[in-house]
Structure formats: structure tokens, C-alpha cells
Amino acid sequence: MGLNLGILVQTLPSKSCGTTAATLNDACFCISLDQTALSDALSEKLGNTELFELLTSRCPHALAVRPVFVSSRQLQQMEEVVEAIERTISLPAWREHALSSAPAIAQHDPRGARGVFVGYDFHLGEEGLGLIEINTNAGGAMLNALIARAHRSCCSGISGLSPSEKGFASFEQSILDMFFQEWSASGEQRPLKRMVIVDEDPQAQYLYPEFLLFQRLFESAGIECAIAAPAELTFRDNSLLIAGKPVDLVYNRLTDFYLEGDNCAALRSAYLADAVTVTPHPQAYALYADKRRLVELTDADLLERLGVDQQARTVLAQFIPLTVPVEQENAEQLWQSRRNLFFKPVSGYGSRGVYRGDKLTKRTWEDILKGGYLAQNLISPGERRITEDRQIRPMKFDIRAYAYGGRVQWNAARVYQGQTTNFRTEGGGFAPVFTLSRRDEARERQGAYASFIFLLDETGEVEHLPHSLYLALVRAEKATSHLAGKRFRLVDWYVAMDEGKPSKVVREWYGWISFDKEGRYHPEADSLHTRESGENYSNSNVDPTALPTAEERDQIERLLLKRN
């Protein structure tokens, strides 16, 4: 059987890599953050380069160097969780139960405002998918949409997995629509004229660059927008004022969720007087993000008593790890089971005061027992491998689904190392989520495609490298003395299979790799490029020094046919 080397990838049903999300997270290094594209995108938004300079100096680890891959099935499961929680929280019995233990301000009617940017944080570990936390002032949405546009792929086939340009524009419009909806839901008939983004010392906030992006977005829609600390607001004559001008809506980024601080006095008074629309508001925090809600969302008996429907209860039981309060009565049992648990404070936010059970010391445990902690069954984060300084580094990641009214608007990943999510890891930070379709993953599982790896040495000799060994080398799970101290051109041909035999070369990946004296794999990441089969080399971004000669291509084809 001859091997067709002239089939364009555009003739296939999909432009995706055609492999699983787990494999791509392990071994795909052909997509990276394009700093020039990011600078251009930020300059386009603000009209100058100041935001890019601010972002790179203020937030050097806010933007991950590689995207994260997630299957469409996993994204659908996340949507099912969000919808189930929304149905649960909309029940009068749930609301009465949740608000009964909340401060009085949480029981104040927000006049129809739902709360913008509810963030649902998921882990995608070996145990499966699990919701680990809900936030009601989730940051990063605007920044994530922008950086997704700046991730450059040297593999054009990957582009079908990323959000489209139309998707970016649609998301920005959905942000505006969301704020307009909050305004009209509050019973206001007049146009939204002026709003304020409020946070404590906003210019010192890590995500201050995102505030500037929001400000420009709102101004592009004809809304005056200020960025201010709560102490800059005043409440007079039943109006909330900023610099003497009345404020219609406050986009609340404070972590003082119940507006209890003295510096929030004006905002608190205006909110309680229904003189301003605040979003997200204290009631949203009490209903969604108070960590005690995680206990109740995993209490099957309580959910049934409150009238939660069977379908929602099934979804919640499957995808929210069991969460219980830490009490003296269960302390010994929790200590014995600590290696499979994660401990977090009821009143904490971000990653403050959280502990993995397997890292817990007796002294810290004694502090936890003083009260105010929850124990949650451990769901491991996902793993994404990146290249840095020619080394493979395993990173952890979680997925944040930004939602409004029970519908997911955008998904983003947070890549990090350590016990908990952070923005201190070199190569880590926010990352775009690239999605594989069910059809592509199903075809991969059914053997419709296969990847064949070959090494070309300086003499032109071609050696086949089993794909399983290649992945083990990439993952740093193995080393090979046979290849120690050598440098090769890497050839990765992605091939359509017909009855178990190679039929069409869909995609060709070339680059330089080397092995150290112990036989450990080291990619030369900047040289790894992909060419669609049939694409003219002169029009692609392939490193010409890594290309096979005509004779080497013949050897590769013969090896493919020989193996089958």
C-alpha cells in the first residue's frame, strides 16, 4: 500500500491535533505566548504600549507560556455543574437556609442584580473532575480573553482548538450585556451613565492592568468609568458620589464581601438605601461563595429536604468533592484521613490559610482545630508540562469557568507549582483553554490516527522511536543510554490510519532535540515547528535546518510501511 504524502489538512473534518487532551498537556510545546501579539493587542485596547509595560513589570508571572488542553466532554461537565448549582440556589428554601446564618447586609434585596463574574474553580486530576471552590468576584476574565488572542501556534492545525476571533468579540459584548442586565434588573429605566470599579488601593492590586481594560471597554460603550478605592466614595443626598459626580453602578472587586470596613461606609450606606447598583453584592457572596455552601452542596439529605431536583443532586454528588466542617467530634477521623483531604478556612479567600493534608504538621493541625475550617476530599489538579531552559517542567493547573446567570461565558486555566494556585511560578499564570471535540478524541481512541516518531542523526540515519517511549522521555519518566549525549532532528508524522495501516500523512512536526549524558530528553523548543502535509516549505514557519532530505523522507516512508 502506498503512503499518500500530498493530502492537505483542510480536507479533513477537523484541524485539531487529533489526540487526547492529556497527551497534548504532556507533550505539546508548539504553542506559546507571543509577546509581540500581546503587546499589539493591549496597545489596540488602550492606544499605547503602557499597559503591556505595566503588565510585564507588575505581573511577570500572570501569563502562562503555554495553553492548557481540555476535552469538550470536560467542559460540558463543568457547564452541568454550574447549571445544577444555579437551579439549587434559585430555590426559595435554599436561599432562606443560606441567608439565615449570614449578616444582615446579605439579606438586603439587591433589586434583581444577580452578581457578575461568578467563578467556578475545577480540578481535573486522575480522580476525575471536581469543583473545589466558588468565587463571586473572580478576577482575570478580561485579561484571559485578551491573552488567548496572543498565543501563537507554530502548528496551524492547532488553531481550530482555540477560541475564535469571533468568540473573543462575542465575549466582550457579553460582558457589556451582563452589566447592562444588572442595571436594568435593578429596576432602572434610564441609561447607564457612570460606573466605578472599586477595590482597596486599586493601583496596587496585582490585576490592576485588568481594571484598565474594563475601563476602556465600558468607555467604548459610552459609559463613564472611574477606578477608585472605597474611601474615595461619598454618600450624600441619597446619591453615591465619586469626585462629586453621581455613580449609577459599582463593579465591586473588594474582598470585604459584606462591606464591613469603615472605608466602605459610603458604599454600604448607598447599597442599603438602594441608591446604587452593586455587583457582585453581599447577598451573592452569601448564596454562592461562602465556603459553608460547599458543605451543604455535598449534603444529600439536606439537598433533598430543600427540594433540589434529582438530576441536580446527581450532578452535585458526582462533581463536588465531599466537604465537612472540622469539629472536635470528627477531628481524629479527619487527622487519620488527612492525606486524602484538603483543608481551607471558612472565611478565607484566594489561597490564604489552605493546606494539603499530606503536608500538614501537628502544630498547624492544632491551629485548624481552633475552629473555622473545612475539610474537602482531595481532587488533584491537572498537569501541564512546559519547556523552560531546555528542561521539561511539570506544572499544575485548575480551570476557572466564568459564569453569569448559570451560563458559562468563558473558561481559563491557572498554571502553577506548589500546594495551591499562585502567580509566583516562572512560566505559570493565566492560560487560555484549548478545546478538543468529542469526535476527534473518539477517533483517536478508535485508532483513526497515530503519531510516528523518528530521529535523524547527522549522518542521515533514520531511527524509529516508539511513541510510548517518546512520551515517557518527554515526561522525564525514562532516560535512554542508547541516545545519551547525542543531538537529533525530530520527525513527528501524524498519520491517518486505514484498517490499522498508515494511509495519509496529516501533519509533519520537525525540530531539534538532544539528550544529555544520562540520556534525558531536552527539547530545543524554539526550533519545533509544524508543516501541514502538502504545504510549501517556503510559505511555512518550519526551521529549514531540521527538515529531512528527499532520501531521508524515503527512508521514513519505508520504515512506516515496514512496521505495518
Coordinates of C-alpha atoms in Angstrom, one line a residue:
M1 CA 0.0 0.0 0.0
G2 CA 1.4 3.4 -0.9
L3 CA 1.5 6.3 1.5
N4 CA -0.2 9.4 0.4
L5 CA 2.1 12.4 1.3
G6 CA 0.1 15.0 -0.5
I7 CA -3.2 15.3 1.5
L8 CA -3.9 18.8 2.8
V9 CA -5.2 19.0 6.3
Q10 CA -8.0 21.2 5.1
T11 CA -9.6 18.2 3.5
L12 CA -10.1 16.6 6.9
P13 CA -13.2 17.2 9.1
S14 CA -11.2 18.9 11.8
K15 CA -8.0 21.0 12.1
S16 CA -7.2 19.7 15.6
C17 CA -4.2 17.7 16.5
G18 CA -6.4 14.7 16.8
T19 CA -5.1 13.5 20.1
T20 CA -6.3 13.5 23.7
A21 CA -6.2 16.5 26.0
A22 CA -4.0 14.5 28.4
T23 CA -1.4 13.8 25.7
L24 CA -1.3 17.3 24.5
N25 CA -0.9 18.6 28.1
D26 CA 2.0 16.2 28.4
A27 CA 3.8 16.8 25.1
C28 CA 2.6 19.7 23.1
F29 CA 5.1 22.5 23.1
C30 CA 4.3 24.1 19.7
I31 CA 2.1 26.9 21.1
S32 CA 3.4 29.8 23.1
L33 CA 2.6 33.2 24.3
D34 CA 3.6 35.7 21.6
Q35 CA 4.8 38.8 23.4
T36 CA 4.6 40.9 20.3
A37 CA 1.0 39.9 19.6
L38 CA 0.1 40.5 23.3
S39 CA 1.7 44.0 23.1
D40 CA -0.2 44.7 19.9
A41 CA -3.5 43.6 21.4
L42 CA -3.0 45.7 24.6
S43 CA -1.9 48.7 22.6
E44 CA -5.0 48.3 20.4
K45 CA -7.2 48.5 23.5
L46 CA -5.5 51.5 25.1
G47 CA -3.9 53.2 22.2
N48 CA -0.4 53.0 23.6
T49 CA 2.1 50.5 25.0
E50 CA 1.9 51.5 28.6
L51 CA -0.5 48.6 29.6
F52 CA 1.9 46.0 28.2
E53 CA 4.8 47.5 30.0
L54 CA 2.7 47.7 33.2
L55 CA 1.5 44.1 32.9
T56 CA 5.0 42.7 32.3
S57 CA 6.6 44.7 35.1
R58 CA 3.8 44.4 37.7
C59 CA 2.6 40.9 36.8
P60 CA 5.7 39.0 35.5
H61 CA 4.1 35.6 36.3
A62 CA 0.5 36.4 35.4
L63 CA 0.6 34.9 31.9
A64 CA 1.5 31.3 31.3
V65 CA 3.8 30.4 28.5
R66 CA 1.6 27.5 27.2
P67 CA -2.1 26.9 26.9
V68 CA -4.0 24.1 28.6
F69 CA -6.0 21.5 26.7
V70 CA -9.4 20.3 27.9
S71 CA -11.8 17.9 26.2
S72 CA -15.3 19.1 25.2
R73 CA -16.8 16.5 27.5
Q74 CA -15.0 18.0 30.5
L75 CA -16.3 21.5 29.5
Q76 CA -19.8 20.1 29.2
Q77 CA -19.5 18.5 32.7
M78 CA -18.4 21.9 34.1
E79 CA -21.5 23.5 32.5
E80 CA -23.7 20.8 34.0
V81 CA -22.3 21.6 37.5
V82 CA -22.8 25.4 37.0
E83 CA -26.4 24.8 35.8
A84 CA -27.2 22.4 38.7
I85 CA -25.8 24.9 41.3
E86 CA -27.8 27.7 39.7
R87 CA -31.0 25.7 39.9
T88 CA -30.3 24.9 43.5
I89 CA -29.5 28.4 44.6
S90 CA -32.7 29.7 42.9
L91 CA -34.9 27.7 45.2
P92 CA -36.6 29.8 47.9
A93 CA -35.8 27.1 50.5
W94 CA -32.1 27.2 49.7
R95 CA -31.9 30.9 49.9
E96 CA -33.7 31.0 53.2
H97 CA -31.4 28.4 54.6
A98 CA -28.2 30.1 53.3
L99 CA -29.2 33.6 54.3
S100 CA -30.3 32.6 57.8
S101 CA -26.7 32.5 59.0
A102 CA -25.4 35.4 57.0
P103 CA -25.0 39.0 58.2
A104 CA -28.0 41.4 57.8
I105 CA -26.5 43.1 54.8
A106 CA -26.6 39.8 52.9
Q107 CA -30.3 39.7 53.4
H108 CA -30.8 43.1 51.8
D109 CA -32.6 42.7 48.5
P110 CA -30.2 43.6 45.7
R111 CA -33.2 44.6 43.5
G112 CA -32.7 41.8 40.9
A113 CA -29.0 42.1 40.3
R114 CA -27.5 38.6 40.1
G115 CA -23.8 39.3 40.5
V116 CA -21.3 39.4 37.7
F117 CA -18.4 37.0 37.1
V118 CA -19.2 34.1 39.4
G119 CA -16.1 32.0 39.2
Y120 CA -16.3 28.2 39.4
D121 CA -12.9 26.6 40.0
F122 CA -12.4 23.0 38.9
H123 CA -9.6 20.4 39.3
L124 CA -9.1 17.8 36.5
G125 CA -7.0 15.2 38.2
E126 CA -6.7 11.5 37.9
E127 CA -9.7 11.2 40.2
G128 CA -11.8 13.0 37.6
L129 CA -13.3 16.4 37.5
G130 CA -14.2 18.2 40.8
L131 CA -15.5 21.7 41.7
I132 CA -13.2 22.9 44.6
E133 CA -14.4 26.5 45.1
I134 CA -16.9 29.2 44.0
N135 CA -16.0 32.9 44.0
T136 CA -18.2 35.9 43.4
N137 CA -15.6 38.4 42.5
A138 CA -13.5 36.2 40.2
G139 CA -10.8 38.2 38.5
G140 CA -9.0 37.7 35.3
A141 CA -11.8 37.2 32.8
M142 CA -11.0 40.3 30.6
L143 CA -7.3 39.6 30.8
N144 CA -7.8 35.9 29.8
A145 CA -9.8 36.8 26.8
L146 CA -7.1 39.1 25.6
I147 CA -4.1 36.8 26.2
A148 CA -5.9 33.9 24.4
R149 CA -5.6 36.0 21.2
A150 CA -1.8 36.3 21.8
H151 CA -1.0 32.6 22.0
R152 CA 0.9 31.8 18.8
S153 CA 0.9 28.4 17.4
C154 CA 3.7 27.2 15.1
C155 CA 1.2 24.4 14.3
S156 CA -1.6 25.9 12.2
G157 CA -3.7 22.8 12.8
I158 CA -3.9 23.6 16.5
S159 CA -5.7 26.9 15.7
G160 CA -9.0 25.0 15.4
L161 CA -8.8 24.2 19.1
S162 CA -8.5 27.7 20.3
P163 CA -11.3 30.3 20.8
S164 CA -12.1 32.1 17.5
E165 CA -11.7 35.8 16.9
K166 CA -15.5 35.9 16.7
G167 CA -15.6 34.3 20.1
F168 CA -13.4 37.0 21.6
A169 CA -15.6 39.8 20.2
S170 CA -18.7 37.9 21.4
F171 CA -17.3 37.6 24.9
E172 CA -16.5 41.3 25.2
Q173 CA -20.1 42.1 24.1
S174 CA -21.4 39.6 26.6
I175 CA -19.5 41.4 29.3
L176 CA -21.2 44.7 28.4
D177 CA -24.6 43.0 28.1
M178 CA -24.1 41.5 31.6
F179 CA -23.5 44.8 33.2
F180 CA -26.4 46.4 31.3
Q181 CA -28.6 43.5 32.5
E182 CA -27.5 44.1 36.1
W183 CA -28.5 47.7 35.7
S184 CA -31.9 47.1 34.2
A185 CA -32.6 44.2 36.6
S186 CA -32.3 46.7 39.4
G187 CA -35.4 48.4 38.1
E188 CA -33.6 51.3 36.4
Q189 CA -35.1 52.7 33.2
R190 CA -32.6 55.4 32.4
P191 CA -29.4 54.7 30.5
L192 CA -26.4 53.5 32.5
K193 CA -24.2 56.7 32.5
R194 CA -21.4 56.3 35.2
M195 CA -19.8 53.4 37.0
V196 CA -16.9 52.8 39.3
I197 CA -14.6 49.8 39.6
V198 CA -13.9 49.6 43.3
D199 CA -11.1 47.8 45.1
E200 CA -8.8 48.6 48.0
D201 CA -5.9 50.6 46.8
P202 CA -6.7 49.6 43.2
Q203 CA -3.4 50.8 41.6
A204 CA -1.5 48.5 43.9
Q205 CA -3.6 45.4 43.0
Y206 CA -1.9 42.7 41.1
L207 CA -4.6 42.7 38.5
Y208 CA -4.8 46.5 38.1
P209 CA -4.0 46.1 34.4
E210 CA -7.3 44.3 34.0
F211 CA -9.1 47.2 35.7
L212 CA -7.7 49.4 32.9
L213 CA -9.0 47.0 30.3
F214 CA -12.5 47.1 31.8
Q215 CA -12.4 50.8 32.0
R216 CA -11.6 51.1 28.3
L217 CA -14.4 48.6 27.4
F218 CA -17.0 50.5 29.4
E219 CA -15.9 53.8 27.9
S220 CA -16.1 52.3 24.4
A221 CA -19.8 51.7 25.2
G222 CA -20.4 55.3 26.2
I223 CA -20.2 54.7 30.0
E224 CA -18.0 57.0 32.1
C225 CA -15.9 54.7 34.3
A226 CA -13.6 55.5 37.2
I227 CA -11.3 53.2 39.2
A228 CA -11.3 54.0 42.9
A229 CA -10.8 52.8 46.4
P230 CA -14.0 52.6 48.5
A231 CA -12.8 55.5 50.8
E232 CA -12.9 57.8 47.7
L233 CA -16.7 57.4 47.5
T234 CA -19.1 59.6 49.4
F235 CA -22.8 59.3 50.1
R236 CA -24.8 62.5 50.1
D237 CA -28.5 63.4 49.3
N238 CA -29.3 59.7 48.6
S239 CA -26.5 59.6 45.9
L240 CA -23.2 57.7 45.8
L241 CA -20.6 60.2 44.5
I242 CA -17.2 59.9 43.0
A243 CA -15.4 63.2 42.7
G244 CA -18.7 64.9 43.3
K245 CA -20.5 63.1 40.4
P246 CA -23.3 60.5 41.0
V247 CA -22.5 56.9 40.5
D248 CA -25.0 54.5 38.9
L249 CA -23.3 51.2 39.2
V250 CA -20.3 49.8 41.2
Y251 CA -18.3 46.9 39.8
N252 CA -17.2 45.5 43.2
R253 CA -13.8 43.8 43.3
L254 CA -13.4 44.1 47.1
T255 CA -12.6 41.1 49.3
D256 CA -14.5 42.8 52.1
F257 CA -17.5 40.8 50.9
Y258 CA -20.0 42.2 53.4
L259 CA -18.7 45.8 53.2
E260 CA -17.9 45.8 56.9
G261 CA -14.9 48.1 56.9
D262 CA -15.0 51.7 57.9
N263 CA -13.7 52.6 54.5
C264 CA -16.8 51.0 52.9
A265 CA -19.2 53.2 54.9
A266 CA -20.4 55.3 52.0
L267 CA -20.7 52.3 49.7
R268 CA -22.5 50.3 52.4
S269 CA -25.0 53.1 53.1
A270 CA -25.7 53.7 49.4
Y271 CA -26.3 50.0 48.8
L272 CA -28.7 49.6 51.8
A273 CA -30.5 52.8 50.6
D274 CA -30.9 51.3 47.1
A275 CA -29.1 54.4 45.8
V276 CA -26.7 52.4 43.6
T277 CA -26.4 49.1 41.9
V278 CA -23.6 47.0 43.4
T279 CA -22.4 43.9 41.6
P280 CA -21.3 41.4 42.8
H281 CA -23.1 42.2 46.1
P282 CA -23.1 40.8 49.6
Q283 CA -26.1 38.5 49.0
A284 CA -24.4 36.8 46.1
Y285 CA -21.4 36.1 48.3
A286 CA -23.6 34.5 50.9
L287 CA -25.5 32.4 48.4
Y288 CA -22.6 31.2 46.3
A289 CA -19.1 31.8 47.7
D290 CA -19.4 31.4 51.5
K291 CA -17.4 28.1 51.8
R292 CA -20.1 26.7 54.0
R293 CA -22.2 26.3 50.9
L294 CA -19.7 23.6 49.7
V295 CA -20.7 21.6 52.8
E296 CA -24.4 22.0 52.0
L297 CA -24.0 21.3 48.3
T298 CA -22.5 17.9 49.3
D299 CA -25.1 17.1 51.9
A300 CA -27.5 14.8 50.1
D301 CA -30.1 14.7 52.9
L302 CA -30.2 18.5 53.1
L303 CA -30.5 18.9 49.4
E304 CA -33.4 16.6 49.2
R305 CA -35.2 18.4 52.1
L306 CA -34.7 21.7 50.4
G307 CA -36.4 20.4 47.2
V308 CA -33.4 20.1 44.9
D309 CA -34.3 18.1 41.9
Q310 CA -32.9 14.6 41.4
Q311 CA -30.9 15.4 38.3
A312 CA -29.2 18.3 40.1
R313 CA -28.5 16.2 43.1
T314 CA -26.8 13.6 40.9
V315 CA -24.6 16.1 39.3
L316 CA -23.6 17.7 42.6
A317 CA -22.8 14.4 44.1
Q318 CA -20.7 13.4 41.2
F319 CA -18.6 16.5 40.7
I320 CA -18.3 18.3 44.1
P321 CA -15.9 16.5 46.5
L322 CA -17.4 15.9 49.9
T323 CA -16.8 18.8 52.2
V324 CA -17.4 18.8 56.0
P325 CA -16.7 21.2 58.9
V326 CA -13.7 20.4 61.1
E327 CA -15.0 19.8 64.6
Q328 CA -13.8 18.2 67.7
E329 CA -16.2 15.3 67.1
N330 CA -14.6 14.3 63.8
A331 CA -11.1 15.6 64.4
E332 CA -9.4 12.2 65.0
Q333 CA -11.1 10.7 61.9
L334 CA -10.0 13.7 59.7
W335 CA -6.5 13.5 61.1
Q336 CA -6.2 9.8 60.2
S337 CA -7.6 10.6 56.7
R338 CA -5.7 13.8 56.2
R339 CA -3.6 12.6 53.2
N340 CA -6.7 12.4 51.2
L341 CA -8.1 15.8 52.3
F342 CA -7.6 19.5 51.7
F343 CA -8.2 22.0 54.5
K344 CA -9.4 25.5 53.9
P345 CA -10.7 28.3 56.2
V346 CA -14.4 29.2 56.0
S347 CA -13.7 32.9 55.8
G348 CA -10.6 32.8 53.6
Y349 CA -10.2 33.8 50.0
G350 CA -7.6 33.2 47.4
S351 CA -5.2 30.6 48.7
R352 CA -4.7 32.1 52.2
G353 CA -4.6 29.6 55.0
V354 CA -5.2 26.4 52.9
Y355 CA -3.3 23.2 53.4
R356 CA -2.9 19.9 51.7
G357 CA -3.5 17.2 54.3
D358 CA -0.3 15.3 53.3
K359 CA 1.8 18.4 54.1
L360 CA 0.1 19.1 57.4
T361 CA 2.1 19.4 60.6
K362 CA 0.8 18.7 64.1
R363 CA 1.2 22.3 65.0
T364 CA -0.8 23.5 62.1
W365 CA -3.4 20.9 62.8
E366 CA -3.8 22.3 66.3
D367 CA -4.5 25.7 64.8
I368 CA -7.1 24.3 62.5
L369 CA -8.9 22.7 65.4
K370 CA -9.4 26.1 67.0
G371 CA -12.3 26.5 64.6
G372 CA -13.3 27.9 61.3
Y373 CA -12.0 25.2 58.9
L374 CA -13.5 22.8 56.4
A375 CA -12.1 19.5 55.1
Q376 CA -12.6 18.7 51.5
N377 CA -11.9 15.4 49.8
L378 CA -8.8 15.8 47.7
I379 CA -9.1 16.2 43.9
S380 CA -5.8 16.6 42.3
P381 CA -5.2 19.4 39.9
G382 CA -4.5 18.8 36.2
E383 CA -0.9 18.6 35.0
R384 CA 0.6 20.6 32.1
R385 CA 4.2 20.1 31.1
I386 CA 6.2 23.1 29.8
T387 CA 9.7 23.7 28.4
E388 CA 12.0 26.2 30.1
D389 CA 15.7 26.5 29.6
R390 CA 15.6 23.2 27.5
Q391 CA 14.1 21.4 30.5
I392 CA 10.7 19.8 30.8
R393 CA 8.8 21.1 33.9
P394 CA 5.6 19.6 35.2
M395 CA 3.1 22.2 36.3
K396 CA -0.3 22.0 37.9
F397 CA -3.4 23.7 36.7
D398 CA -7.0 24.3 37.5
I399 CA -9.8 25.6 35.3
R400 CA -11.9 28.6 36.1
A401 CA -15.3 28.9 34.5
Y402 CA -16.7 32.4 34.5
A403 CA -20.5 32.4 34.6
Y404 CA -23.5 34.7 34.8
G405 CA -27.0 33.6 35.5
G406 CA -26.0 29.9 35.4
R407 CA -24.4 30.1 32.0
V408 CA -20.6 29.7 31.4
Q409 CA -19.2 32.7 29.5
W410 CA -15.5 31.9 29.3
N411 CA -13.0 29.3 30.5
A412 CA -9.5 29.9 31.6
A413 CA -6.7 27.9 33.3
R414 CA -4.4 28.9 36.1
V415 CA -1.0 27.2 35.8
Y416 CA 1.3 27.0 38.8
Q417 CA 3.6 25.0 41.1
G418 CA 3.2 24.5 44.8
Q419 CA 0.3 23.5 47.1
T420 CA -2.2 26.0 45.8
T421 CA -2.8 28.3 42.8
N422 CA -0.4 31.3 42.8
F423 CA 1.1 33.9 40.5
R424 CA 4.6 33.4 41.6
T425 CA 5.7 30.5 39.3
E426 CA 8.0 31.1 36.4
G427 CA 6.1 30.0 33.2
G428 CA 2.8 29.9 35.1
G429 CA -0.2 32.2 35.4
F430 CA -3.4 32.5 33.5
A431 CA -3.5 30.3 30.4
P432 CA -6.1 30.0 27.6
V433 CA -8.1 26.8 27.4
F434 CA -7.9 25.0 24.0
T435 CA -10.7 22.5 23.5
L436 CA -10.8 19.1 21.7
S437 CA -14.0 17.9 20.2
R438 CA -15.6 14.7 21.2
R439 CA -15.3 13.4 17.6
D440 CA -11.6 14.0 17.5
E441 CA -11.0 12.3 20.8
A442 CA -13.2 9.4 19.8
R443 CA -11.4 8.9 16.5
E444 CA -8.1 8.9 18.4
R445 CA -9.4 6.2 20.8
Q446 CA -10.6 4.2 17.9
G447 CA -7.2 4.3 16.2
A448 CA -8.2 6.5 13.3
Y449 CA -4.9 8.4 13.7
A450 CA -1.5 7.6 15.0
S451 CA 1.7 9.5 15.7
F452 CA 5.0 8.1 14.4
I453 CA 8.3 9.5 15.8
F454 CA 11.7 9.3 14.0
L455 CA 15.1 10.6 14.9
L456 CA 17.5 11.7 12.2
D457 CA 21.2 11.9 13.1
E458 CA 23.9 14.0 11.4
T459 CA 24.8 11.1 9.0
G460 CA 21.3 10.9 7.7
E461 CA 20.4 7.7 9.5
V462 CA 16.8 7.4 10.4
E463 CA 15.6 5.6 13.6
H464 CA 12.1 5.0 14.6
L465 CA 11.3 5.9 18.2
P466 CA 8.2 4.1 19.7
H467 CA 5.6 6.7 20.6
S468 CA 5.2 5.3 24.1
L469 CA 8.9 5.7 24.7
Y470 CA 8.8 9.2 23.3
L471 CA 6.1 10.2 25.7
A472 CA 8.0 8.6 28.6
L473 CA 11.1 10.6 27.6
V474 CA 9.1 13.8 27.3
R475 CA 7.6 13.3 30.7
A476 CA 11.0 12.6 32.2
E477 CA 9.8 9.2 33.3
K478 CA 12.7 7.5 31.4
A479 CA 16.1 8.1 30.1
T480 CA 17.9 6.1 27.4
S481 CA 21.7 5.4 27.4
H482 CA 21.4 4.5 23.7
L483 CA 20.8 8.1 22.8
A484 CA 22.9 9.8 25.6
G485 CA 25.0 12.8 24.6
K486 CA 23.5 13.0 21.1
R487 CA 21.6 15.6 19.1
F488 CA 18.9 14.7 16.6
R489 CA 16.4 16.2 14.2
L490 CA 13.0 15.1 15.5
V491 CA 10.3 14.0 13.0
D492 CA 6.8 13.5 14.2
W493 CA 4.4 12.4 11.4
Y494 CA 0.7 12.4 12.4
V495 CA -0.9 9.8 10.2
A496 CA -4.4 8.8 9.3
M497 CA -4.9 5.0 9.6
D498 CA -6.9 2.7 7.4
E499 CA -7.6 -0.7 9.0
G500 CA -4.5 -0.3 11.2
K501 CA -2.2 0.7 8.4
P502 CA -0.8 4.2 7.5
S503 CA -2.9 5.9 4.8
K504 CA -2.3 9.7 4.8
V505 CA 0.2 11.9 6.4
V506 CA -1.9 14.7 8.0
R507 CA 0.7 16.7 9.8
E508 CA 4.5 16.8 10.0
W509 CA 6.4 18.2 13.0
Y510 CA 10.1 19.0 12.9
G511 CA 12.6 20.3 15.3
W512 CA 15.9 19.7 17.1
I513 CA 16.2 17.7 20.3
S514 CA 19.2 16.5 22.3
F515 CA 19.9 14.0 25.1
D516 CA 22.2 14.7 28.0
K517 CA 24.9 12.3 29.2
E518 CA 22.4 10.5 31.3
G519 CA 20.1 10.0 28.3
R520 CA 17.5 12.5 29.4
Y521 CA 15.4 14.3 26.7
H522 CA 15.9 18.0 26.1
P523 CA 13.7 19.8 23.5
E524 CA 15.1 22.8 21.7
A525 CA 11.6 24.4 21.9
D526 CA 12.2 27.4 19.7
S527 CA 13.1 25.1 16.8
L528 CA 9.9 22.9 16.9
H529 CA 7.7 23.7 14.0
T530 CA 4.8 22.1 12.1
R531 CA 4.1 21.9 8.5
E532 CA 0.8 20.8 7.0
S533 CA 1.2 17.9 4.6
G534 CA 1.3 19.5 1.1
E535 CA 2.2 22.9 2.4
N536 CA 5.1 24.7 0.6
Y537 CA 8.1 24.8 2.9
S538 CA 8.9 28.4 1.8
N539 CA 5.5 29.6 3.0
S540 CA 5.6 27.8 6.4
N541 CA 7.4 28.7 9.6
V542 CA 9.4 25.5 9.6
D543 CA 13.0 25.7 10.7
P544 CA 14.8 24.6 7.4
T545 CA 17.8 23.2 9.3
A546 CA 15.5 20.5 10.8
L547 CA 13.9 19.3 7.5
P548 CA 14.6 15.8 6.1
T549 CA 16.2 15.4 2.8
A550 CA 14.4 13.6 0.0
E551 CA 16.4 10.5 0.8
E552 CA 15.5 10.7 4.5
R553 CA 11.9 11.1 3.6
D554 CA 12.1 7.9 1.5
Q555 CA 13.6 6.1 4.5
I556 CA 10.9 7.3 6.8
E557 CA 8.2 6.2 4.4
R558 CA 9.8 2.7 4.1
L559 CA 10.0 2.4 7.8
L560 CA 6.3 3.2 8.2
L561 CA 5.3 0.6 5.6
K562 CA 7.7 -1.9 7.1
R563 CA 6.1 -1.5 10.5
N564 CA 2.7 -2.4 9.0

